[in-house]
Amino acid sequence: MHIWVDADACPGVIKEILYRVAERTRLPVTLVANQWLKTPPYPSIRSIQVAKGFDVADNYIVEQAVAGDLVITADIPLAAGAIEKGALALNPRGELYSKENIKQTLDMRNFMDTLRSSGVETGGPPAFSQADRQAFANQLDRLLASRRAG
């Protein structure tokens, strides 16, 4: 399993959790962003800087991910692309996207985008919380445990 991180918008506390996972498990963790990222000097952690532009990092991750990989992202179209390739997708708040829920999640995202573009004020997501951090860590632990067991 390779862990791919959509790093431009990934909260720092989530990156820290992933750094510890890389150190503990030696799983490769690759952060992809359109800016330079400082990462710990651990052999299984690397960062890749892609060109600036709409969806450049997302497209890179989808191109590189293979079945069984894990993609960390809050970007629903990126999650859908990863799932289509057989990868898992987990958002920083601990929600695991799957074949069973990605279409509905993508439809809701597109609906909300249509509302926003027509001038409806929809608000944004709530602030990232300690509960979100814990939910992410718990879901990641479950995924890693099932990987070891399977």
Short mmCIF file of C-alpha atoms in Angstrom, two decimals, residues 50-127:
data_model
loop_
_atom_site.label_atom_id
_atom_site.label_comp_id
_atom_site.label_asym_id
_atom_site.label_seq_id
_atom_site.Cartn_x
_atom_site.Cartn_y
_atom_site.Cartn_z
CA VAL A 50 3.70 19.64 -9.44
CA ALA A 51 3.05 22.66 -11.63
CA LYS A 52 0.50 25.19 -10.45
CA GLY A 53 -2.87 24.82 -12.09
CA PHE A 54 -6.37 23.51 -11.65
CA ASP A 55 -6.36 19.81 -10.66
CA VAL A 56 -2.67 19.26 -11.54
CA ALA A 57 -1.92 17.59 -8.19
CA ASP A 58 -5.19 15.63 -8.32
CA ASN A 59 -4.47 14.36 -11.83
CA TYR A 60 -0.95 13.33 -10.81
CA ILE A 61 -2.27 11.32 -7.87
CA VAL A 62 -4.91 9.56 -9.98
CA GLU A 63 -2.28 8.71 -12.62
CA GLN A 64 0.10 7.26 -10.02
CA ALA A 65 -2.32 5.45 -7.68
CA VAL A 66 -2.92 1.74 -8.17
CA ALA A 67 -5.39 -0.73 -6.69
CA GLY A 68 -4.81 -1.14 -2.96
CA ASP A 69 -3.25 2.30 -2.47
CA LEU A 70 -4.73 4.86 -0.10
CA VAL A 71 -5.44 8.44 -1.17
CA ILE A 72 -5.89 11.10 1.52
CA THR A 73 -8.05 13.91 0.16
CA ALA A 74 -11.06 16.09 0.81
CA ASP A 75 -11.47 16.52 -2.95
CA ILE A 76 -14.43 14.36 -3.93
CA PRO A 77 -13.65 14.14 -7.69
CA LEU A 78 -10.11 13.03 -6.79
CA ALA A 79 -11.54 10.43 -4.39
CA ALA A 80 -13.84 9.20 -7.19
CA GLY A 81 -10.88 8.87 -9.58
CA ALA A 82 -8.89 6.94 -6.99
CA ILE A 83 -11.78 4.58 -6.25
CA GLU A 84 -12.26 3.99 -9.97
CA LYS A 85 -8.65 2.70 -10.06
CA GLY A 86 -9.27 0.38 -7.09
CA ALA A 87 -7.58 2.57 -4.48
CA LEU A 88 -9.10 3.58 -1.17
CA ALA A 89 -9.88 7.22 -0.42
CA LEU A 90 -10.04 8.77 3.05
CA ASN A 91 -10.77 12.39 3.82
CA PRO A 92 -8.95 14.27 6.59
CA ARG A 93 -12.07 14.17 8.77
CA GLY A 94 -12.04 10.36 8.78
CA GLU A 95 -14.75 9.65 6.19
CA LEU A 96 -13.87 6.67 4.04
CA TYR A 97 -15.10 7.02 0.48
CA SER A 98 -16.13 3.78 -1.19
CA LYS A 99 -17.75 2.44 -4.34
CA GLU A 100 -20.98 2.39 -2.33
CA ASN A 101 -20.99 6.06 -1.31
CA ILE A 102 -18.83 7.99 -3.80
CA LYS A 103 -21.52 8.55 -6.45
CA GLN A 104 -23.97 10.02 -3.93
CA THR A 105 -21.20 12.13 -2.38
CA LEU A 106 -20.12 13.39 -5.81
CA ASP A 107 -23.74 14.16 -6.77
CA MET A 108 -24.20 16.19 -3.55
CA ARG A 109 -20.95 18.05 -4.15
CA ASN A 110 -22.03 18.92 -7.70
CA PHE A 111 -25.46 20.04 -6.47
CA MET A 112 -23.89 22.33 -3.85
CA ASP A 113 -21.50 23.68 -6.49
CA THR A 114 -24.47 24.50 -8.73
CA LEU A 115 -26.18 26.29 -5.85
CA ARG A 116 -23.06 28.34 -5.11
CA SER A 117 -22.56 29.27 -8.76
CA SER A 118 -26.17 30.50 -8.93
CA GLY A 119 -25.58 32.82 -5.98
CA VAL A 120 -26.95 30.76 -3.10
CA GLU A 121 -24.87 31.16 0.06
CA THR A 122 -24.17 27.61 1.27
CA GLY A 123 -21.49 28.26 3.87
CA GLY A 124 -18.34 26.22 4.15
CA PRO A 125 -17.31 23.20 6.15
CA PRO A 126 -16.99 23.56 9.91
CA ALA A 127 -13.57 24.28 11.37
#
